[in-house]
Short mmCIF file of C-alpha atoms and ligand atoms in Angstrom, two decimals:
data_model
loop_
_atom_site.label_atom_id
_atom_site.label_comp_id
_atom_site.label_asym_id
_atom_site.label_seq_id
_atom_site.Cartn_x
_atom_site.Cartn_y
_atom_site.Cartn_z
CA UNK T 28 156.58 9.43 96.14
CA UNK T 29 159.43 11.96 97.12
CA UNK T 30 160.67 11.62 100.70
CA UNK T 31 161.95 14.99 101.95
CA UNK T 32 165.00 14.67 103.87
CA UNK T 33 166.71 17.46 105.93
CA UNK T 34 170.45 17.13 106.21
CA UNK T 35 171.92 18.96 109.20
CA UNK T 36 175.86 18.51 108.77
CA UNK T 37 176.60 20.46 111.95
CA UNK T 38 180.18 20.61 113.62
CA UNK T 39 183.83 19.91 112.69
CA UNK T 40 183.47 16.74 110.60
CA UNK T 41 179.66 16.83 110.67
CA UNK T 42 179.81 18.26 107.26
CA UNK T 43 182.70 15.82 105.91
CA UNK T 44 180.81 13.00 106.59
CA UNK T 45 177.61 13.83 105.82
CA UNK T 46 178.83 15.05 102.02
CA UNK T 47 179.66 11.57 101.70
CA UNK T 48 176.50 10.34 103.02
CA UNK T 49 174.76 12.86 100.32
CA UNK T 50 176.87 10.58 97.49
CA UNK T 51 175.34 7.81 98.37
CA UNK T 52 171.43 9.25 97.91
CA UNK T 53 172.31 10.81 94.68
CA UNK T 54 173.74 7.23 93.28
CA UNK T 55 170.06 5.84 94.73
CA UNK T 56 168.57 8.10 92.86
CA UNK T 57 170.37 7.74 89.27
CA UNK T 58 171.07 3.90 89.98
CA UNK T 59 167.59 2.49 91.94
CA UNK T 60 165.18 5.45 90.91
CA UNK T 61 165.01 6.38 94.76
CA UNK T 62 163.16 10.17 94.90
CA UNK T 63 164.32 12.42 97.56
CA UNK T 64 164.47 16.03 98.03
CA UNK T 65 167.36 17.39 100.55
CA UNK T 66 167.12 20.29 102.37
CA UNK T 67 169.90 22.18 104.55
CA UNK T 68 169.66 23.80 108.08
CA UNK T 69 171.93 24.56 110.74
CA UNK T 70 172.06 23.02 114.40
CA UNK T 71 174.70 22.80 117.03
CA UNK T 72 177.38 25.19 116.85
CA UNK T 73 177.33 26.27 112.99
CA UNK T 74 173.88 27.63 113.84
CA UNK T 75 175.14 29.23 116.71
CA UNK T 76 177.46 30.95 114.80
CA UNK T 77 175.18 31.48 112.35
CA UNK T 78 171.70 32.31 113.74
CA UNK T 79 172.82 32.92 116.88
CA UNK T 80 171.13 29.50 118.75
CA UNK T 81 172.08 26.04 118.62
CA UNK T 82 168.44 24.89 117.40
CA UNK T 83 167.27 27.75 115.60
CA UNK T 84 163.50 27.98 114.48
CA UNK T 85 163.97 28.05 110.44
CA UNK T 86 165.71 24.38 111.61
CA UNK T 87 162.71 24.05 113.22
CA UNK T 88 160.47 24.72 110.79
CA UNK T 89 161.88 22.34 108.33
CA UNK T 90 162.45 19.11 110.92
CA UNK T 91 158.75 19.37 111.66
CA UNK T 92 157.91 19.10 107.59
CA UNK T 93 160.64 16.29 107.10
CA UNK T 94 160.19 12.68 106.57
CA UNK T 95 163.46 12.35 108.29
CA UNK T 96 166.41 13.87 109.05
CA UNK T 97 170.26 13.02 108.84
CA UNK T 98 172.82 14.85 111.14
CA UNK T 99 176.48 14.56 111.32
CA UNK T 100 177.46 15.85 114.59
CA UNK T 101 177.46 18.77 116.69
CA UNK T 102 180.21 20.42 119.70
CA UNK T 103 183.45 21.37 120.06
CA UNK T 104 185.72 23.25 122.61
CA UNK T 105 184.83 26.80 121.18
CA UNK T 106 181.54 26.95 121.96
CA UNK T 107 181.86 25.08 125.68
CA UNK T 108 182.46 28.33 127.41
CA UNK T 109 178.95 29.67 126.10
CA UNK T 110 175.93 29.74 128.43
CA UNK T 111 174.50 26.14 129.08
CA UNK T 112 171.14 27.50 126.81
CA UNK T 113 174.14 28.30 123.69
CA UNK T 114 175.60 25.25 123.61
CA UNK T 115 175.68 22.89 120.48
CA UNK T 116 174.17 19.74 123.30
CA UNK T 117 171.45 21.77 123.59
CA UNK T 118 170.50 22.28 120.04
CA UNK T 119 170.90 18.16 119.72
CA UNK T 120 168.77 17.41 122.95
CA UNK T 121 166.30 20.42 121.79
CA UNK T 122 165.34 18.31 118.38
CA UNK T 123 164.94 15.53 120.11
CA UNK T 124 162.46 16.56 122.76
CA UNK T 125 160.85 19.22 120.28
CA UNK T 126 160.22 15.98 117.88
CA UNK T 127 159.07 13.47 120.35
CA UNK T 128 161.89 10.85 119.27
CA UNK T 129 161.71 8.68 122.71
CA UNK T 130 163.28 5.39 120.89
CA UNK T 131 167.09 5.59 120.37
CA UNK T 132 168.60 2.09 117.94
CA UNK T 133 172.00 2.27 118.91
CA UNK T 134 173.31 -1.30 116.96
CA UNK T 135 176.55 -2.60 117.65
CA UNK T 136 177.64 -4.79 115.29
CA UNK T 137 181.14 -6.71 114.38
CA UNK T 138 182.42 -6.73 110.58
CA UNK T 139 183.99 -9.72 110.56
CA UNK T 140 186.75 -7.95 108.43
CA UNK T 141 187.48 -5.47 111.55
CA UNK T 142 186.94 -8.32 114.47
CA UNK T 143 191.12 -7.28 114.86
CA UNK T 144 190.74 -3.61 115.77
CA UNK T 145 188.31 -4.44 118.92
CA UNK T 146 190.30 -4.38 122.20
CA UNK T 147 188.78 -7.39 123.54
CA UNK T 148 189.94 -11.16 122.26
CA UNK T 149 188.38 -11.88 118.46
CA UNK T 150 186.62 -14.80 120.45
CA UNK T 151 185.08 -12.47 122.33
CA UNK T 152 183.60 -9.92 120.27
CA UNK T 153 183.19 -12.30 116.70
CA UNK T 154 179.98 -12.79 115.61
CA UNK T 155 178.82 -9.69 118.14
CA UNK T 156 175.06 -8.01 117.15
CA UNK T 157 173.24 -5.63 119.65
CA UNK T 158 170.57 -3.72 119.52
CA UNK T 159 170.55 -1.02 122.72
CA UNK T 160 167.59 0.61 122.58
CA UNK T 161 167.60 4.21 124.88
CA UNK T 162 165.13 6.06 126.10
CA UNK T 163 165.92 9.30 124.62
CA UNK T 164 163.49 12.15 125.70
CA UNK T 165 163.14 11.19 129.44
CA UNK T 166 164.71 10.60 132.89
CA UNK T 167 167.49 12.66 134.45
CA UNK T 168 168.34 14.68 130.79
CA UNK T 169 165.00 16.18 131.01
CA UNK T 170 163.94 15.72 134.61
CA UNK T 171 162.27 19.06 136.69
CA UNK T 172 163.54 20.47 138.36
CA UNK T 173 167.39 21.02 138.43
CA UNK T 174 170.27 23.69 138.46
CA UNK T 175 172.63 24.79 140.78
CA UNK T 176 171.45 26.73 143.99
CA UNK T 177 173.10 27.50 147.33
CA UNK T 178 172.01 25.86 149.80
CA UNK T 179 171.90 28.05 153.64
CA UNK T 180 174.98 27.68 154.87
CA UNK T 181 176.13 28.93 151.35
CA UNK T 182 177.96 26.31 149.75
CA UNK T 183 176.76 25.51 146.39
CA UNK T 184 174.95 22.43 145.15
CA UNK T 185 173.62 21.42 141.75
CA UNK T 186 170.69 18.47 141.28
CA UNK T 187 168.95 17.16 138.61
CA UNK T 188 165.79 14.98 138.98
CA UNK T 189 165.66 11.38 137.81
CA UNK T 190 161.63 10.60 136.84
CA UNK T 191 160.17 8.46 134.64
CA UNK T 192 156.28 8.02 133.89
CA UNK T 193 154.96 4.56 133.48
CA UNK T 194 153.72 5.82 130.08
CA UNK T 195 157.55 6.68 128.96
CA UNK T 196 158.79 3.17 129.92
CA UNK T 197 155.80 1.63 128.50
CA UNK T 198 156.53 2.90 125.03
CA UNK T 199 159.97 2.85 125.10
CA UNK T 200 159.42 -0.95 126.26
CA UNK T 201 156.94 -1.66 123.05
CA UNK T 202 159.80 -0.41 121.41
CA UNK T 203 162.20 -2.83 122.05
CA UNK T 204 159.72 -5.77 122.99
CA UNK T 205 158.79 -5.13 118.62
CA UNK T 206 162.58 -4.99 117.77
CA UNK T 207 163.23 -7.96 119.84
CA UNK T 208 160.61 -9.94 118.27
CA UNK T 209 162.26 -9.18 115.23
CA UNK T 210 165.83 -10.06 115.91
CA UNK T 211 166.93 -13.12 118.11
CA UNK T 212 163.63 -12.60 120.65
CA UNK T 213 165.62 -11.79 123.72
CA UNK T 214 165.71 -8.39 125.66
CA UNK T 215 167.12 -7.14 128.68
CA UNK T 216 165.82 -4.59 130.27
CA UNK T 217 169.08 -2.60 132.35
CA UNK T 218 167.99 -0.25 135.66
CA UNK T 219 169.04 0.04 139.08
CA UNK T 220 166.07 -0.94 140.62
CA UNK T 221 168.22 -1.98 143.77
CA UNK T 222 168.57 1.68 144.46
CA UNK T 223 166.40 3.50 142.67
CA UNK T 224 162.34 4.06 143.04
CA UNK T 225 162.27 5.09 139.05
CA UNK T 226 163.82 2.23 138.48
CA UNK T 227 161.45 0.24 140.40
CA UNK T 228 158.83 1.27 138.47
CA UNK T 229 160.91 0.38 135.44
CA UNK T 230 161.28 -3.10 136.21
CA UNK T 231 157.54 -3.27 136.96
CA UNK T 232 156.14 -1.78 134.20
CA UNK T 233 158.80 -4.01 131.62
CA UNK T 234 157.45 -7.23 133.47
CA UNK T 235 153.92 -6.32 133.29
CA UNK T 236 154.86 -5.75 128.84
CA UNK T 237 156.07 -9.23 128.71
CA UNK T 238 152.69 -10.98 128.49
CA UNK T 239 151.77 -9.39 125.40
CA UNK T 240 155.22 -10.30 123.62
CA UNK T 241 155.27 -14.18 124.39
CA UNK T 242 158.04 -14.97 121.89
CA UNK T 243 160.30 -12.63 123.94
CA UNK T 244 162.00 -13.74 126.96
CA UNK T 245 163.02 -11.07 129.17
CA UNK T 246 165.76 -10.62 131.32
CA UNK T 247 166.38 -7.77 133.69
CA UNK T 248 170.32 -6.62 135.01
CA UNK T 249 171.21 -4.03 137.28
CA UNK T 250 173.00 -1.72 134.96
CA UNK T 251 176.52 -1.53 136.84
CA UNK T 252 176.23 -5.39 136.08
CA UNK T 253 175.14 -4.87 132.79
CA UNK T 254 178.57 -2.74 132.16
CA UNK T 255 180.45 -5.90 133.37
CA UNK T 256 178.98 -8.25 131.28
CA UNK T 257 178.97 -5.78 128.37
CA UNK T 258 182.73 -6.48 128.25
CA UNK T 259 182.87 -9.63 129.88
CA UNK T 260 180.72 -11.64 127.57
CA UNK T 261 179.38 -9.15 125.18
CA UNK T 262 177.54 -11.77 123.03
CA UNK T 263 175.38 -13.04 125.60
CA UNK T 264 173.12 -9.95 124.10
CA UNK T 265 170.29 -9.65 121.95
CA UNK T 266 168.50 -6.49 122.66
CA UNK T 267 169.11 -4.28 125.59
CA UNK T 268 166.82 -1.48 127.01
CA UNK T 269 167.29 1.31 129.10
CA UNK T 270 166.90 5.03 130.31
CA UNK T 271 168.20 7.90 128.79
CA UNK T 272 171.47 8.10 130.86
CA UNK T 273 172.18 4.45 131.74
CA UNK T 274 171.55 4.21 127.78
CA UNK T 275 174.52 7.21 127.31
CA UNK T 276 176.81 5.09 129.03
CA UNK T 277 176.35 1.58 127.91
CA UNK T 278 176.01 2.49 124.10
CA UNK T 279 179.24 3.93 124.06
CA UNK T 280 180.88 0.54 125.73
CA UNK T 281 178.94 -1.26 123.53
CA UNK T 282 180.64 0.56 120.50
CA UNK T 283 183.62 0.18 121.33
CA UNK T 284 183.46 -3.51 121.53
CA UNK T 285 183.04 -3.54 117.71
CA UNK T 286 186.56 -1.52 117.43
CA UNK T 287 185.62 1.24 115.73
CA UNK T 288 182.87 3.92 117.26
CA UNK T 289 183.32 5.13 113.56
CA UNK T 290 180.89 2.56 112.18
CA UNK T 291 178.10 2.45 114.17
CA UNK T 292 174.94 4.31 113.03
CA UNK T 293 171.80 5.51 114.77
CA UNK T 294 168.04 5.88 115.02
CA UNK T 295 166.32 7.81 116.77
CA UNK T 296 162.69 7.28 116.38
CA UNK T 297 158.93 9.26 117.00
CA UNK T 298 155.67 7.15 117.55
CA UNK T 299 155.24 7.62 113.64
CA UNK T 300 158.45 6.14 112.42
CA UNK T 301 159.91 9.81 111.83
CA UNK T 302 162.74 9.83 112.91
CA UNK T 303 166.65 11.54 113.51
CA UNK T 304 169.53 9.76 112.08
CA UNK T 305 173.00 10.21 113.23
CA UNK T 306 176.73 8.26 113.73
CA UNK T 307 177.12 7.60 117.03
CA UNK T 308 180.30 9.48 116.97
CA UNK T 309 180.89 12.91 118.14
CA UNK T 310 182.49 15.84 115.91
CA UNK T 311 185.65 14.80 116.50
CA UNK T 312 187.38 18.36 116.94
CA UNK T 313 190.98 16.56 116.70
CA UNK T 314 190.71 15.46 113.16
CA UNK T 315 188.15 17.73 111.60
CA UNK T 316 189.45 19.16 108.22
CA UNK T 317 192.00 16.58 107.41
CA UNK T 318 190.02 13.91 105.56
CA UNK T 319 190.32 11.62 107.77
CA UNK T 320 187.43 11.05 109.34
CA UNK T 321 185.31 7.74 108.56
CA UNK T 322 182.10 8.37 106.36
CA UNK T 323 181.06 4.72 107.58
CA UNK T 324 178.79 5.11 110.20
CA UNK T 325 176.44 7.90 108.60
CA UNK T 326 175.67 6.22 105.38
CA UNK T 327 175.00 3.33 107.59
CA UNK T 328 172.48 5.80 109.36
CA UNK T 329 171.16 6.68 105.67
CA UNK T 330 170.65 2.79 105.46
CA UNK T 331 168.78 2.89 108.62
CA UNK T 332 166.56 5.56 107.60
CA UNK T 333 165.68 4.15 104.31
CA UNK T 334 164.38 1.06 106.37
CA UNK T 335 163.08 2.68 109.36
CA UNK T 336 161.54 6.14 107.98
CA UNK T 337 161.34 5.73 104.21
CA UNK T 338 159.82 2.22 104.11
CA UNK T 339 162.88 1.38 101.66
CA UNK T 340 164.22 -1.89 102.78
CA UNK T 341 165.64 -3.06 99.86
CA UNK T 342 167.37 -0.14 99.76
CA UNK T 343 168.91 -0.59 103.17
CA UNK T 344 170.29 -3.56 102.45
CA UNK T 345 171.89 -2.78 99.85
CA UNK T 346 173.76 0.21 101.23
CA UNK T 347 174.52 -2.29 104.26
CA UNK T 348 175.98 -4.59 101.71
CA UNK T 349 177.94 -2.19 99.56
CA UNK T 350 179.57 -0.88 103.02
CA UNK T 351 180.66 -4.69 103.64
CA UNK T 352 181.81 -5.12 99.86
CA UNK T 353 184.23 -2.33 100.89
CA UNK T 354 185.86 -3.30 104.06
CA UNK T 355 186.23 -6.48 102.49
CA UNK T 356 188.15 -5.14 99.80
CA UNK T 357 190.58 -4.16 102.21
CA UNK T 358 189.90 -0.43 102.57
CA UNK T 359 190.00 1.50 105.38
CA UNK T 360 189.89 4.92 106.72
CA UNK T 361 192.75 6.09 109.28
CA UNK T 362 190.67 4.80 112.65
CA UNK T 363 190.28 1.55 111.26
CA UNK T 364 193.89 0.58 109.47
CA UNK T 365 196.55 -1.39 110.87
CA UNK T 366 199.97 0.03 111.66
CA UNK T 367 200.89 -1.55 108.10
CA UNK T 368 197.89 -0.52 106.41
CA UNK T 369 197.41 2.51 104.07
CA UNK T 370 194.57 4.72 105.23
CA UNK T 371 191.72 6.05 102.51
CA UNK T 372 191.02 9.26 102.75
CA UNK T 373 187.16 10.43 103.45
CA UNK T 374 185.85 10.88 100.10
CA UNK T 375 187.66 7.82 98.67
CA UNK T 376 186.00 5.41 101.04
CA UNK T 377 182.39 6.84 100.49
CA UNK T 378 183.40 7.25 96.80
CA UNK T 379 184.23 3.27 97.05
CA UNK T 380 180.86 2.56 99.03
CA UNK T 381 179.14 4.91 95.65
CA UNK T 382 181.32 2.41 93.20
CA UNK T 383 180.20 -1.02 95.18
CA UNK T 384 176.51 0.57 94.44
CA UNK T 385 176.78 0.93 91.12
CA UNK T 386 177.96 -2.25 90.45
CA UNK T 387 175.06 -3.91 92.32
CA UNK T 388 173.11 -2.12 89.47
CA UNK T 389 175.02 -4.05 86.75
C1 IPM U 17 174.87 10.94 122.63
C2 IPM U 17 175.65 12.12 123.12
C3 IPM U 17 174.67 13.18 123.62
C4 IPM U 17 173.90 12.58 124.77
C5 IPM U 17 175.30 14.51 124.02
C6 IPM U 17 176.13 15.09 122.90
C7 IPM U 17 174.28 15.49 124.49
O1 IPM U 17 176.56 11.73 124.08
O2 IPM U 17 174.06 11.09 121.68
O3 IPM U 17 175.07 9.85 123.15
O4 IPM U 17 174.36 12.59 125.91
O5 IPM U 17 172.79 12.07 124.53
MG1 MG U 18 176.71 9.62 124.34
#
């Protein structure tokens, strides 16, 4: 069976990364007989530019047909003057809520080869494997209504609405209750139910899930907590779930941890397993068309989608493993090397991940 896959490259070194991500479906295919058909389309900026809208409906057209889809990244500064509707965000958080992808896999693991580059102590961090799993189509992103008005005396105010539907954090719980259950069988649900009536209903509707998961425990935090203990003792961890903003915030800290926000892939998943793979980097403006960027993190998203969307597990872990085979050969691209270090360019680390492939083949 041929699995379509659309590849949106996007902005800055969307498309850098991504061409390296394409090397590594291409050796599946002439090495492990994988069949997939890539397809092209624009979103974020390059589509404004292009098409004149940051989610334009021929992109459209094809997400809806694809098995999956692989994105680089979208944004920069020249298109964050444009109207709020224009910009490249709006293309990203358009596919989302356009394909129903409510479950965001945001892993943050440690290679023990990079435990060094992390920020907090190697005791700290070793060993270090979350899963945060976001809500990704609700809550305050998406919430009705909001702008900015002017209130009567004339000063200006903007407001956004923070709602949740006990529907959205029951599936979203499911979510992470399943991935729990298939990890270390701990989850902790984050909220600040202290404050917050959503949140509340949150906390109720993740205890009520818990009876029909009984190899789970489940823990709840308050999330300003849960950003303490993040760095505090990170591995204390399993699986962590959340709402779309409190999600934002904590899977960025969590990245970080592992030292390098250029290695961590995503998921972002519909009710059907189709889903939205991406690095959980940004564009990266700075660096963009100077080879530096690191390839890393979206052919670990590739490996993600082979195992979440394409029912290719073996696959996976092989990509997973070649990626490991190359960091501990020593190389690295320029956010991960030492002062002493010599930095690979883009295309020589995924061409290295392509080589570690191959010889898995024989
Ligand atoms: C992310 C990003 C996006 C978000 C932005 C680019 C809209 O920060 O995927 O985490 O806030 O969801
Ligand atoms: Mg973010």
């Amino acid at each position: 069976m041929t699995h379509r896959v659309l590849i949106l490259p996007g902005d800055h070194i969307g498309p850098e990364i991504v061409a390296e991500a394409v090397k590594v479906f291409h050796c599946l295919g002439s090495e492990f007989g994988l069949s997939v058909e890539l397809e092209y389309a624009n979103l974020g900026g390059c589509a404004v530019d292009a098409e004149g809208s940051p989610l334009p409906a021929s992109t459209r057209d094809l997400a809806a047909q694809a098995d999956a889809i692989l994105l680089g990244a979208v944004g920069g500064p020249e298109w964050d003057s444009l109207p709020r509707e224009q910009r490249p965000e709006r293309g990203l958080l358009g596919i989302r809520a356009e394909l129903g992808l409510f479950a965001n896999l945001r892993p943050a693991i440690l290679f023990p080869e990079l435990a060094a580059a992390s920020s907090l102590r190697t005791e700290v961090v070793s060993g270090l494997d979350i899963l945060i799993v976001r809500e990704l189509t609700g809550g305050i992103y998406f919430g009705q209504p909001r702008g900015i008005r002017e209130r009567p005396d004339g000063v200006r105010e903007g407001f956004n609405t923070l709602v949740y539907g006990a529907d959205e954090i029951e599936r979203i719980g499911r979510a992470a209750f399943e991935a729990a259950e298939r990890r270390g069988g701990a989850l902790c649900s984050v909220d600040k139910a202290n404050v917050l009536e959503s949140s509340e209903l949150w906390r109720e509707v993740m205890t009520g899930l818990q009876a029909d998961y009984p190899s789970v425990s489940l823990d709840h935090l308050y999330v300003d907590n849960a950003a303490m203990q993040l760095v505090r003792a990170p591995r204390q961890f399993d699986v962590m779930v959340t709402g779309n903003l409190f999600g934002d915030i904590l899977s960025d800290c969590a990245a970080m941890l592992t030292g390098s926000i250029g290695m961590l892939p995503s998921a972002s998943l519909d009710d059907r397993h189709r889903g939205l793979y991406e690095p959980v980097h940004g564009s990266a403006p700075d660096i963009a068309g100077q080879a530096r960027a690191n390839p890393l993190a979206t052919i670990l998203s590739v490996a993600m989608m082979l195992r979440h969307s394409l029912g290719e597990s073996d696959l996976a872990g092989r990509v997973e493993t070649a990626v490991g085979q190359v960091l501990a050969d020593g190389l690295r691209t320029a956010d991960l090397a030492g002062p002493t270090e010599r930095a690979v360019s883009t295309s020589e680390m995924g061409d290295a991940v392509v080589s570690a492939l191959k010889s898995q083949a024989g």
